[in-house]
Coordinates of C-alpha atoms in Angstrom, one line a residue:
X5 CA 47.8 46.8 99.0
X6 CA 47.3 43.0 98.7
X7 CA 44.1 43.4 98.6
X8 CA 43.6 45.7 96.3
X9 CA 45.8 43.9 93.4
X10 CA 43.5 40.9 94.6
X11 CA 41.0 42.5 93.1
X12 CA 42.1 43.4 90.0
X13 CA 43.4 40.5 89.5
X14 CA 39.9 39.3 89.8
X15 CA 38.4 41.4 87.9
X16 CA 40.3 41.0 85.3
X17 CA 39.7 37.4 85.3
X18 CA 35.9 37.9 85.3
X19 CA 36.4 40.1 82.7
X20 CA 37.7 37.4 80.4
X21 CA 35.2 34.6 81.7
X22 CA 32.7 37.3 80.5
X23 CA 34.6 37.6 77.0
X24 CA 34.7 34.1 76.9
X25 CA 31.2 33.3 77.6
X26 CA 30.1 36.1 75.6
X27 CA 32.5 34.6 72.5
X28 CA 30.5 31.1 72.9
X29 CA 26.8 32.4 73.0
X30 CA 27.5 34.5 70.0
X31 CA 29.2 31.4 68.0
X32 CA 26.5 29.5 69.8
X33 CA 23.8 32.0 68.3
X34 CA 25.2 31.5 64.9
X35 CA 25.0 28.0 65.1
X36 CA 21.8 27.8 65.8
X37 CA 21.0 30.4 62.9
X38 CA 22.6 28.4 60.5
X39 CA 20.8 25.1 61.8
X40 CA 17.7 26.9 60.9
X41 CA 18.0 28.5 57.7
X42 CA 20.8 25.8 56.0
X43 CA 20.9 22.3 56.9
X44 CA 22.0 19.7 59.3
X45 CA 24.7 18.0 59.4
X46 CA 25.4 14.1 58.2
X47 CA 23.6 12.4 61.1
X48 CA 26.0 10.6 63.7
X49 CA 25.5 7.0 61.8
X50 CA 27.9 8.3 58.9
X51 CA 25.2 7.9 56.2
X52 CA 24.9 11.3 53.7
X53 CA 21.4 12.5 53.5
X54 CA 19.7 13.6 50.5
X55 CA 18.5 17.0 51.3
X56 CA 17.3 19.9 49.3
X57 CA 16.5 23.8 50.2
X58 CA 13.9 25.8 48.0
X59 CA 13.1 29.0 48.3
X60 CA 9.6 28.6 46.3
X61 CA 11.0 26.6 43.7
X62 CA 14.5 28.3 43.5
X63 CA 17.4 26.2 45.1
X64 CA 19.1 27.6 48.4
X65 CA 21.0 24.9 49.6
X66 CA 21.6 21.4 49.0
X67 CA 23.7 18.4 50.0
X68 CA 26.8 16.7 47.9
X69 CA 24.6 13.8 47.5
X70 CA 21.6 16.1 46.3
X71 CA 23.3 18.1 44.2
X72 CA 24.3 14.4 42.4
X73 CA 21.4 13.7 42.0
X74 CA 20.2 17.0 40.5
X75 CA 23.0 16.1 38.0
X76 CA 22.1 13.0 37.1
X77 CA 18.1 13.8 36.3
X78 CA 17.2 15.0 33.0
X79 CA 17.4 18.5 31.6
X80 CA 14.7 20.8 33.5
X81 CA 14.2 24.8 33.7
X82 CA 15.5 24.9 36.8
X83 CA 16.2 22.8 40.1
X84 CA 12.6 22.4 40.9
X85 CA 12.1 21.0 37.4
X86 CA 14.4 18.4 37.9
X87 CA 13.8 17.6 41.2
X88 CA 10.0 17.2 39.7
X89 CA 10.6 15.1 37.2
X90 CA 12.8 12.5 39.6
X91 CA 10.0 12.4 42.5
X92 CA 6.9 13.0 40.7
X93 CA 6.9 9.8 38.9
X94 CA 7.4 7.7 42.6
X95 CA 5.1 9.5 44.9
X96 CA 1.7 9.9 44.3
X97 CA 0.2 13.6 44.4
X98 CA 3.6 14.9 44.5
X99 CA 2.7 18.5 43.2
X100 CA -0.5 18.6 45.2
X101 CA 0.5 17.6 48.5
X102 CA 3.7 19.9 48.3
X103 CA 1.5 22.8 47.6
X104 CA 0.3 22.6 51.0
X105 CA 2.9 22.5 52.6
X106 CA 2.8 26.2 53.9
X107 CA -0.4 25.4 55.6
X108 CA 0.3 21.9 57.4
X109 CA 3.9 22.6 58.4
X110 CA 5.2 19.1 57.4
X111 CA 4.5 16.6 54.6
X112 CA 5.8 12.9 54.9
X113 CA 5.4 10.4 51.8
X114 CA 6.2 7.1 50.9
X115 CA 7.2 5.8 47.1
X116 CA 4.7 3.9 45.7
X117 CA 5.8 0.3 44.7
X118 CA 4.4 -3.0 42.6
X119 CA 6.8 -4.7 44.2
X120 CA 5.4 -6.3 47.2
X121 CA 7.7 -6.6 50.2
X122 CA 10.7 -4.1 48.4
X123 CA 12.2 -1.1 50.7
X124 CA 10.4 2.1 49.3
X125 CA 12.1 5.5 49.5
X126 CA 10.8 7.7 51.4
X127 CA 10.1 12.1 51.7
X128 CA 9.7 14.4 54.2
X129 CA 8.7 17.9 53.8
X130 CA 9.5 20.3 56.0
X131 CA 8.4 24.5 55.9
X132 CA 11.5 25.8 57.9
X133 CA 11.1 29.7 58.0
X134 CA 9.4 30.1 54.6
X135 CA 11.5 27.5 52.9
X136 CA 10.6 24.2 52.0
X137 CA 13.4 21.2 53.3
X138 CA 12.6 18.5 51.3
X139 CA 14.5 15.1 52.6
X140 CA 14.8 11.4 50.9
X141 CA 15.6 8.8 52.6
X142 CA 16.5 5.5 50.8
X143 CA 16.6 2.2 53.6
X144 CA 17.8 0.3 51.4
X145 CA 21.0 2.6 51.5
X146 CA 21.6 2.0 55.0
X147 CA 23.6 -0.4 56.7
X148 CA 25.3 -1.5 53.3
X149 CA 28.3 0.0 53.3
X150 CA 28.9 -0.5 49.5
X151 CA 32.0 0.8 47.9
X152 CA 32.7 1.5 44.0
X153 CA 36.5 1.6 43.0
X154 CA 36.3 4.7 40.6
X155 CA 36.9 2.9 37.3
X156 CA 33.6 0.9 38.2
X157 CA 31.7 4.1 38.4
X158 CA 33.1 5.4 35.6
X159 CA 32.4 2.3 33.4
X160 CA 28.6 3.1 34.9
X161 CA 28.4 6.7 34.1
X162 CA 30.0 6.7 30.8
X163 CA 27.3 3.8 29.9
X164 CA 24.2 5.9 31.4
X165 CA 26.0 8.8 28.9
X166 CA 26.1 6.6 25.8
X167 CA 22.4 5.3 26.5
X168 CA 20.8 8.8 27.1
X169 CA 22.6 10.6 24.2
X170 CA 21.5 7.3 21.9
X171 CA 17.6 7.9 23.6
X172 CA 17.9 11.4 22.3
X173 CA 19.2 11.2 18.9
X174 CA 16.2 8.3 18.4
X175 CA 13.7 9.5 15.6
X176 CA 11.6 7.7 17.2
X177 CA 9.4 8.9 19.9
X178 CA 10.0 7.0 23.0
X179 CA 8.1 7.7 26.5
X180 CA 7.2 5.6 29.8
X181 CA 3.6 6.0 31.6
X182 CA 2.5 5.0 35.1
X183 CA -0.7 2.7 35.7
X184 CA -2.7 6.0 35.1
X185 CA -1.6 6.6 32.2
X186 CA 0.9 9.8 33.2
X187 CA 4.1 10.5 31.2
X188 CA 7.0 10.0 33.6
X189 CA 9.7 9.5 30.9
X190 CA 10.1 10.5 27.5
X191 CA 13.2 11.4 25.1
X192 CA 14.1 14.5 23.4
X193 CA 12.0 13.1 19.8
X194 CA 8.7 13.2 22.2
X195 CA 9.7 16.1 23.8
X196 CA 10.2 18.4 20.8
X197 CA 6.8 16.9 19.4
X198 CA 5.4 17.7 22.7
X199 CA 6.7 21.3 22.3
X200 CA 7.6 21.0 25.8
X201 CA 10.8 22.4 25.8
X202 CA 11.3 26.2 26.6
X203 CA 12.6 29.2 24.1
X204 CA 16.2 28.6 24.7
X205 CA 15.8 24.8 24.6
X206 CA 17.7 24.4 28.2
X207 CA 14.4 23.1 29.9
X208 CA 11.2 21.7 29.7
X209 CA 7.7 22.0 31.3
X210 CA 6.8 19.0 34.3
X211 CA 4.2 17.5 33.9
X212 CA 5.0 16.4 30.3
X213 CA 1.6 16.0 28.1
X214 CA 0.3 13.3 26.9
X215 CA 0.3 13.1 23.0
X216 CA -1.4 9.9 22.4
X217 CA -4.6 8.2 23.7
X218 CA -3.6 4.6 23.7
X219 CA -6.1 1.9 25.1
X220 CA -5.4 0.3 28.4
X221 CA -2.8 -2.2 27.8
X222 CA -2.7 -5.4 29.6
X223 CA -0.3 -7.1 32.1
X224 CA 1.0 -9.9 29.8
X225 CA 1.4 -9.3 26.0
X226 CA 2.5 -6.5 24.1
X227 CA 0.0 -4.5 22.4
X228 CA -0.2 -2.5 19.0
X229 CA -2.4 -0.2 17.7
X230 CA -2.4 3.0 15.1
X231 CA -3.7 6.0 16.7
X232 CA -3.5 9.9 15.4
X233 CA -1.5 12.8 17.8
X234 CA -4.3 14.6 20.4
X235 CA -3.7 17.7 18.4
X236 CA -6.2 20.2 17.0
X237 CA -4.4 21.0 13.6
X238 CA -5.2 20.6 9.7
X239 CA -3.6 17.2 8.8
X240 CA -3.9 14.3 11.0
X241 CA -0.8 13.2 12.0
X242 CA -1.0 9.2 12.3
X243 CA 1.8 6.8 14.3
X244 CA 2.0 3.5 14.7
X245 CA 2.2 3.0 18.9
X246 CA 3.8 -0.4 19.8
X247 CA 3.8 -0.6 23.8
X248 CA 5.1 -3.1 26.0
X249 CA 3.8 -3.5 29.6
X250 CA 6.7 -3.3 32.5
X251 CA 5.9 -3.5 36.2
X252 CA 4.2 -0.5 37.2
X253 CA 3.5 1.1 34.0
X254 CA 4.7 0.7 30.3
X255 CA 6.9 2.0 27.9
X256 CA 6.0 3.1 24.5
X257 CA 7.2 3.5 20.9
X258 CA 5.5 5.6 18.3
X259 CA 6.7 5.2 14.7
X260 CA 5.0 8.0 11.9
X261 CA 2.4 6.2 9.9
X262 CA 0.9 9.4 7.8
X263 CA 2.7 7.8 4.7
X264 CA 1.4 4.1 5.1
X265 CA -2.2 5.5 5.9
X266 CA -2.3 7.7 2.5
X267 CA -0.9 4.5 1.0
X268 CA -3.8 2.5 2.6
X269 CA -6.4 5.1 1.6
X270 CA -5.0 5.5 -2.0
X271 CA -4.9 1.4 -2.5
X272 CA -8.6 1.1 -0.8
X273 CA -9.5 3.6 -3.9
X274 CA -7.9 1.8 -6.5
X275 CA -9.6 -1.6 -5.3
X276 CA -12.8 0.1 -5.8
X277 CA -12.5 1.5 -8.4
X278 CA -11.6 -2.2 -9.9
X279 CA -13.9 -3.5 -8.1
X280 CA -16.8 -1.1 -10.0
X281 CA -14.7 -2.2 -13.1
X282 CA -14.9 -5.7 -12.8
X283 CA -18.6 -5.6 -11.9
X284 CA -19.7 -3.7 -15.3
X285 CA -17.7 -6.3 -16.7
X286 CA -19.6 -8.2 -19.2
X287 CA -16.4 -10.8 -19.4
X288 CA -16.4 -13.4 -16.3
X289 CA -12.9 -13.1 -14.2
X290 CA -11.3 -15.3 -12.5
X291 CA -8.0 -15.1 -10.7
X292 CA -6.1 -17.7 -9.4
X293 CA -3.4 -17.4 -6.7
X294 CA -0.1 -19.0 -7.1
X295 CA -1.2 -22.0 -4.9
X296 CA -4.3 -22.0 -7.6
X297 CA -6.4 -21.0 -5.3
X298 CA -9.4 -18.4 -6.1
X299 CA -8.8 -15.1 -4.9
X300 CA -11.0 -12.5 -6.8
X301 CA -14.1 -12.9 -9.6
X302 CA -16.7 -10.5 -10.5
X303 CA -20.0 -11.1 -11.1
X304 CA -20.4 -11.3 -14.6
X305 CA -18.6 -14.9 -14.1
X306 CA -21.6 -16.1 -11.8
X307 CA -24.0 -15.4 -14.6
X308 CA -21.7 -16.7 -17.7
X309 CA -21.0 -20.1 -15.7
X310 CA -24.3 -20.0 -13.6
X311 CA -22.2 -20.9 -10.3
X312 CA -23.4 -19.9 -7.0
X313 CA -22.2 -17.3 -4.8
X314 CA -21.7 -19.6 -2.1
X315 CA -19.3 -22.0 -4.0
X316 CA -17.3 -19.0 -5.3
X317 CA -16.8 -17.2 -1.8
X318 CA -15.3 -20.1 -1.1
X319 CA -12.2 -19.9 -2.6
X320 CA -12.3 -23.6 -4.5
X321 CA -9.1 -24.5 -6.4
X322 CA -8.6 -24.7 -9.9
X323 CA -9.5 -28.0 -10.9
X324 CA -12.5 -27.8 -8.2
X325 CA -13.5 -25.2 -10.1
X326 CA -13.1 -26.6 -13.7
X327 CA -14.6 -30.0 -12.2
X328 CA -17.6 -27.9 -11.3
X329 CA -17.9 -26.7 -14.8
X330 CA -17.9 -30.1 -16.0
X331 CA -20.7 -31.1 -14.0
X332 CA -22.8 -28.1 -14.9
X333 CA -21.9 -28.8 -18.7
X334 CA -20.5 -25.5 -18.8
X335 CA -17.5 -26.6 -20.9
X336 CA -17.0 -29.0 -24.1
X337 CA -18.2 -32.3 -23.3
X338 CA -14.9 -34.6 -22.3
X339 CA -14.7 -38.0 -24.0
X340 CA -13.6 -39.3 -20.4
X341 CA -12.5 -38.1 -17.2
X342 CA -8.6 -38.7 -18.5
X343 CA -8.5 -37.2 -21.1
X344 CA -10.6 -34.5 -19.4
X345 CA -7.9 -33.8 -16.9
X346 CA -5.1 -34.0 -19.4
X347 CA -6.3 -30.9 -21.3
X348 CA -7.2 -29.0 -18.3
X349 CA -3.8 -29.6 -16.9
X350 CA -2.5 -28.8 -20.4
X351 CA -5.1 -25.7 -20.2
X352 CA -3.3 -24.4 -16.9
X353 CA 0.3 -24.8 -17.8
X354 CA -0.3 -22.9 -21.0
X355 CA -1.8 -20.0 -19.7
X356 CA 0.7 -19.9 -16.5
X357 CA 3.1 -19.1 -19.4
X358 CA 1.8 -17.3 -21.7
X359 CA -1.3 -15.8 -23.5
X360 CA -3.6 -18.8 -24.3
X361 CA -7.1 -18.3 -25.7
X362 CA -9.4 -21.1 -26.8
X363 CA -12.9 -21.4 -28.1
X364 CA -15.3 -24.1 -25.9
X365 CA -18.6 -25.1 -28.2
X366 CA -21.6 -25.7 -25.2
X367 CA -24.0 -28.8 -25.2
X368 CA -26.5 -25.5 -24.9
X369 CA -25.2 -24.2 -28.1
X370 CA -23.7 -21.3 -26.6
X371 CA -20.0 -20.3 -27.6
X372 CA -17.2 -19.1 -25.2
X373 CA -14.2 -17.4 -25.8
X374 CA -11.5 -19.0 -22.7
X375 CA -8.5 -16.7 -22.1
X376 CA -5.8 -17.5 -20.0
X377 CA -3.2 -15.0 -18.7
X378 CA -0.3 -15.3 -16.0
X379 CA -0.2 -12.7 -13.4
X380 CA 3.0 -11.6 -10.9
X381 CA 3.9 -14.1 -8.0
X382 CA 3.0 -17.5 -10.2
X383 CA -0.8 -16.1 -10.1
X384 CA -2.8 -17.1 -13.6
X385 CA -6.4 -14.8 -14.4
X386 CA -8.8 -16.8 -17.0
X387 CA -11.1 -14.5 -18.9
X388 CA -14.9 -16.1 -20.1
X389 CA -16.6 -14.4 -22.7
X390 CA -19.6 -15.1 -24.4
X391 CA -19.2 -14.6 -27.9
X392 CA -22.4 -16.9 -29.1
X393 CA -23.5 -14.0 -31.6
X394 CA -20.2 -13.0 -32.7
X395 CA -19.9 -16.7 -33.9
X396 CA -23.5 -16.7 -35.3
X397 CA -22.9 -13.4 -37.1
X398 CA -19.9 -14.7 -38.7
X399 CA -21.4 -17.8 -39.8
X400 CA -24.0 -16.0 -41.3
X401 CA -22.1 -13.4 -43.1
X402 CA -19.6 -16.7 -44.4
X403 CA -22.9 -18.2 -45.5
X404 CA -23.9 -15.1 -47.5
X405 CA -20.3 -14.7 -48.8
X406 CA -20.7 -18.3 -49.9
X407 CA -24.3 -17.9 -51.5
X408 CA -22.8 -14.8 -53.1
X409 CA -19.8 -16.6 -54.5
X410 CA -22.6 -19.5 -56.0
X411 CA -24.6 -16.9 -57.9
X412 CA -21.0 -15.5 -58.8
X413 CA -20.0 -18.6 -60.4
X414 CA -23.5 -19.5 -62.0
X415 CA -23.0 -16.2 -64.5
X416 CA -22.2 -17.8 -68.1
X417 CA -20.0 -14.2 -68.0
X418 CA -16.2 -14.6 -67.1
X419 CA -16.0 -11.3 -63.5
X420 CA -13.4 -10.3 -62.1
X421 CA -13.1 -7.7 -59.4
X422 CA -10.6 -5.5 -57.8
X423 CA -10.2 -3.9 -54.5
X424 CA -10.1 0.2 -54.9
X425 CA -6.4 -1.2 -53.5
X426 CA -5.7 -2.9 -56.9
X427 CA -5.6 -6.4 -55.8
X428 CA -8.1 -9.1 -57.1
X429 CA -11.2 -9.2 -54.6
X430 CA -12.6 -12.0 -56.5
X431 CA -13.8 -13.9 -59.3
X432 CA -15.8 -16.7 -61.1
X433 CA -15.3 -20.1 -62.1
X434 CA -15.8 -18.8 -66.1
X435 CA -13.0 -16.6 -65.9
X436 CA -10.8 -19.2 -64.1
X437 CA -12.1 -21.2 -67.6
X438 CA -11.6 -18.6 -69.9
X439 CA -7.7 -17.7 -69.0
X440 CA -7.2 -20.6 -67.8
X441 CA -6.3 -19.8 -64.1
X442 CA -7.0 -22.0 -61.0
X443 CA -9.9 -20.0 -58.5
X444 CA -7.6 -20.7 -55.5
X445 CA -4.8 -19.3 -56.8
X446 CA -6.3 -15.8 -58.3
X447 CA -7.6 -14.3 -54.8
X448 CA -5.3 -11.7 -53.2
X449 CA -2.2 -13.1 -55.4
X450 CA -2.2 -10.6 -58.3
X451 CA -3.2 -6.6 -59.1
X452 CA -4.9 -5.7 -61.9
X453 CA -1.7 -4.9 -63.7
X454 CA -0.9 -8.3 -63.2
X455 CA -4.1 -9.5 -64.9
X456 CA -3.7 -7.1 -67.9
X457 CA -0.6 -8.9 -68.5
X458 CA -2.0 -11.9 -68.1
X459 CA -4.9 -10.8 -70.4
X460 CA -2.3 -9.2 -73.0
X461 CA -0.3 -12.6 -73.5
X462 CA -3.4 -14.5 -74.6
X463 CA -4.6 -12.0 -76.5
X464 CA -4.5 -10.2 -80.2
X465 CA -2.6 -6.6 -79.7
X466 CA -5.1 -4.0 -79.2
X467 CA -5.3 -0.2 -77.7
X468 CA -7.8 -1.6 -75.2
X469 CA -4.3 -2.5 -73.2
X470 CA -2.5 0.4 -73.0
X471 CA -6.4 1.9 -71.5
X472 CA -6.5 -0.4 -69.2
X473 CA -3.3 0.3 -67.9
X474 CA -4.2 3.9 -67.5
X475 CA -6.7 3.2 -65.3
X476 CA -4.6 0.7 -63.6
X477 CA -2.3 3.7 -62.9
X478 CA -5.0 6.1 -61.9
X479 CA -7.3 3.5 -59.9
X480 CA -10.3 5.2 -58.2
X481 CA -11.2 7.7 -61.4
X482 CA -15.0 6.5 -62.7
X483 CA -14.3 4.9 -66.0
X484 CA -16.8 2.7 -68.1
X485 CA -16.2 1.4 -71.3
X486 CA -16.5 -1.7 -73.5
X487 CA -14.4 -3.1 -76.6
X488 CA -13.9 -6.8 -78.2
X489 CA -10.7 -8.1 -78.2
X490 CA -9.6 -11.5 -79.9
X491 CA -7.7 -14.3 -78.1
X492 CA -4.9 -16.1 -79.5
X493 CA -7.1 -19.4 -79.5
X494 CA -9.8 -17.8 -82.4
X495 CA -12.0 -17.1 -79.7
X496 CA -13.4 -13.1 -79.8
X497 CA -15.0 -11.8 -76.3
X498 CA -16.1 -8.7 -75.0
X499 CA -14.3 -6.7 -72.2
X500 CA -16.3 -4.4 -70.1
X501 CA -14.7 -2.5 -67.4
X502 CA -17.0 -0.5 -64.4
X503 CA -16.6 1.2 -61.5
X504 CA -18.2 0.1 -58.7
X505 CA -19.7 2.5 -55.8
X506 CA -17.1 0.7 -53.3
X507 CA -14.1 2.2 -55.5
X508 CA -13.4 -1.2 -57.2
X509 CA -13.4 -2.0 -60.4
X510 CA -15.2 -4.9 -61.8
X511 CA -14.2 -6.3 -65.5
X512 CA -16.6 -8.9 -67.0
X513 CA -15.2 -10.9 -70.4
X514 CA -18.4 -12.2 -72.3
X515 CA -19.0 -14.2 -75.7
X516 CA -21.7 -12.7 -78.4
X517 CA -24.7 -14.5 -78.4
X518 CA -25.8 -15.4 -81.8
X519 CA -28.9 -13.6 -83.1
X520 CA -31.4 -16.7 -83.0
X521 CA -30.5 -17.5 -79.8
X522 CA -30.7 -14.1 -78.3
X523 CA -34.4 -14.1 -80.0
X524 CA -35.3 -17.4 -78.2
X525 CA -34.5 -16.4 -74.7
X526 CA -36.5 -12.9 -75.7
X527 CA -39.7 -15.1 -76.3
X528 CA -39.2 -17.6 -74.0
X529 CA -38.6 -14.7 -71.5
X530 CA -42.4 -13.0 -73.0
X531 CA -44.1 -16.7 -72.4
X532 CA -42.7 -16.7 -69.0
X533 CA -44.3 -13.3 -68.6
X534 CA -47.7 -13.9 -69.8
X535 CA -47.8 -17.1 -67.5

């Protein structure tokens, strides 16, 4: 009897040992299960490892201090995105190395650095059952022991808030390159110019592409330079690219520059086109800077003032330039060299401020017309011109007028004419006699109204008057007529009036000649002919 309750009380016993055991190896089974699809554990040291599970590039698993850092990286389509765009830019060959991962079974990297002797992070790869276990380790984490009071880190992530959202609201496109010239930051201005982000604008392509193709920048100085976007499209965009060089790369700035290019382009065609102006020029330019200094000229000067190329392109000063004429004896000869300077300084000041024109008679004979005018910014333009044969052709016309006015006044017969206006053109000496006028005073003063009155008051009443008024009324109708009229002094003349081809009107007061005398200047006039 003892013996049998012995053994069931054994096997009982056994029976829960078994459970037991059983219990463990299934908890141990799961265990192990999870250890092979999830993830490990902190490790025993108490540091938190930065692990990540993918499933192809969809995100299984990951640890508190991953899934921080997932946070903290930029906007990406997904997980893998972000992850991307955090360790793409510090290992080299991220993307190709991790596609063969499936083949070698385990990929280790270490973060490339310009910083000799700093602790670089480092990767591990692992293909655990079809997923990828991707692990960073930071030594430079370990052994610190650093702690932030929460206000601290705060403080920090509301700063790395304000700094990011004021990136992104930049109009200004703002992205970092590597030494090889890869994008590995930009903000959301170069990213919507990249078109890089996707249809619902929660995401964007890695890697991003590269817009512009700056030159290689160097490892000191800043560098500058106006390039156009790498983009086949009608209308080149243009930007003006200011990058400065940072230890292991550089960060750029790109600044539109389409309107200051058509503003370059449109003031490069207006300088031609002056240009081609001011070299068909016959006049000679010179402009003068504030400092008066010479900043522009056109040809026509070199061949006015016969000065050389050479001395011109050398931007000579004013009075350099004015002394130069001088010695060529391309202006009036100065009495002295004082008296020289005071009219050219008197020269300058007057056309700094105002329009000033004068006339300089040549040793050579030549005449030329000097214009000075003031510019914007204190800037003064003088203007040569050559106007030798205007002067002669004036002088010669004045002579003729003269010569004409001589015969004029030679005529025993008092002539007076009027302009198709009705004012006195001119007249002789013998009418200035007969009504007893002064020449200086009878030119452009009175009309021929004027004169009839004139006429009338030394004169015996007559109809000849009131016909000469009518045509004063009426002037420009063809009239021709003749009548005697007696002056209040006894003396009788004849006045003629005729049209003249011009529209004016000439009238001509003559005495009769006696009959014996008009007989002797016939005969004289026949002997003359013989002869």
């Amino acid at each position: 009897m003892m013996n049998s309750a012995w053994f069931e009380a054994a096997l009982i016993a056994l029976t829960s040992v078994g459970a037991t055991v059983i219990a463990l190896l299934i908890v141990w089974l799961m265990i192990g299960r999870k250890r092979a699809q999830g993830l490990e554990p902190a490790s025993s040291d108490g540091l938190e490892e930065t692990v990540f599970l993918f499933d192809n590039e969809e995100l299984v698993d990951a640890t508190p201090s991953a899934r921080r850092l997932l946070e903290a990286t930029p906007i990406g389509i997904s997980d893998w995105a972000r992850l991307s765009a955090f360790i793409a830019p510090r290992f080299s060959d991220f993307h190709t190395r991790i596609a063969g991962l499936a083949e070698h079974g385990q990929v280790e990297m270490t973060e490339r650095s310009e910083t000799p002797g700093s602790e670089r992070m480092r990767l591990i790869a692992e293909d655990v059952g079809g997923l990828a276990r991707i692990t960073l380790i930071d030594p430079g984490a370990e052994g610190r022991g650093i702690r932030v009071d929460s206000l601290s880190q705060r403080a920090l992530e509301d700063e790395l808030e304000m700094m990011r959202s004021t990136l992104d609201r930049s109009p200004v496109m703002i992205w970092r390159s590597d030494a090889t010239g890869a994008v590995t930051w930009a903000n959301r201005a170069y990213l919507l110019r990249a078109d890089a982000f996707e249809e619902d604008g929660e995401g964007f392509t890695w890697p991003l592409p590269v817009l512009f193709d700056l030159p290689a920048q160097g490892h000191e100085e800043a560098g500058h330079v106006r390039v156009k976007l790498m983009e086949k499209e009608e209308g080149t965009r243009w930007y003006d690219c200011q990058s400065f060089t940072l230890t292991g790369g550089a960060i750029h700035f790109a600044l539109p520059a389409d309107a200051t290019v058509r503003a370059e382009a449109q003031l490069r065609e207006f300088v031609q086109t002056l240009t081609k102006i001011f070299a068909d020029l016959t006049t000679g330019l010179a402009i003068f800077d504030r400092n008066r200094q010479l900043q522009l000229f056109n040809p026509a000067l070199i061949d006015l003032l016969q000065l050389g190329p050479d001395f011109l392109t050398g931007r000579p000063t004013l009075y350099a330039f004015l002394d130069r004429l001088r010695e060529t004896r391309m202006m009036p000869e100065p009495k002295d060299y004082r008296s020289w300077r005071i009219q050219m300084t008197e020269l300058e000041q007057a056309a700094a401020s105002g329009f000033h024109s004068e006339t300089w008679n040549l040793p050579n004979g030549q005449t030329y017309r000097v214009t000075g005018r003031p510019h914007a910014d204190g800037a003064v333009a003088f203007l040569f011109e050559d106007i030798s044969a205007e002067v002669s052709l004036t002088r010669r016309f004045r002579g003729e007028i003269e010569m004409g006015q001589d015969v004029l006044d030679a005529l025993p017969d008092a002539v007076v004419v009027f302009h198709p206006s009705g004012e006195l053109a001119l007249s002789n000496t013998a009418y200035a006699h007969l009504w007893g006028l002064e020449p200086e005073t009878t030119l452009g003063r009175i009309t021929l109204s004027d004169a009839i009155a004139q006429w009338e008051a030394l004169a015996e009443p007559t109809a000849l008057w009131s016909r000469l008024r009518a045509v004063a009324r009426e002037f420009g109708r063809p009239e021709a007529f003749s009548e005697m009229i007696a002056l209040t002094n006894g003396l009788r003349v004849s006045c003629a009036l005729q049209s003249l081809p011009s529209g004016a009107v000439m009238v001509r007061f003559s005495e009769p000649v006696p009959r014996e005398t008009a007989m002797a200047e016939h005969k004289a006039m026949a002997v003359l002919g013989q002869g």
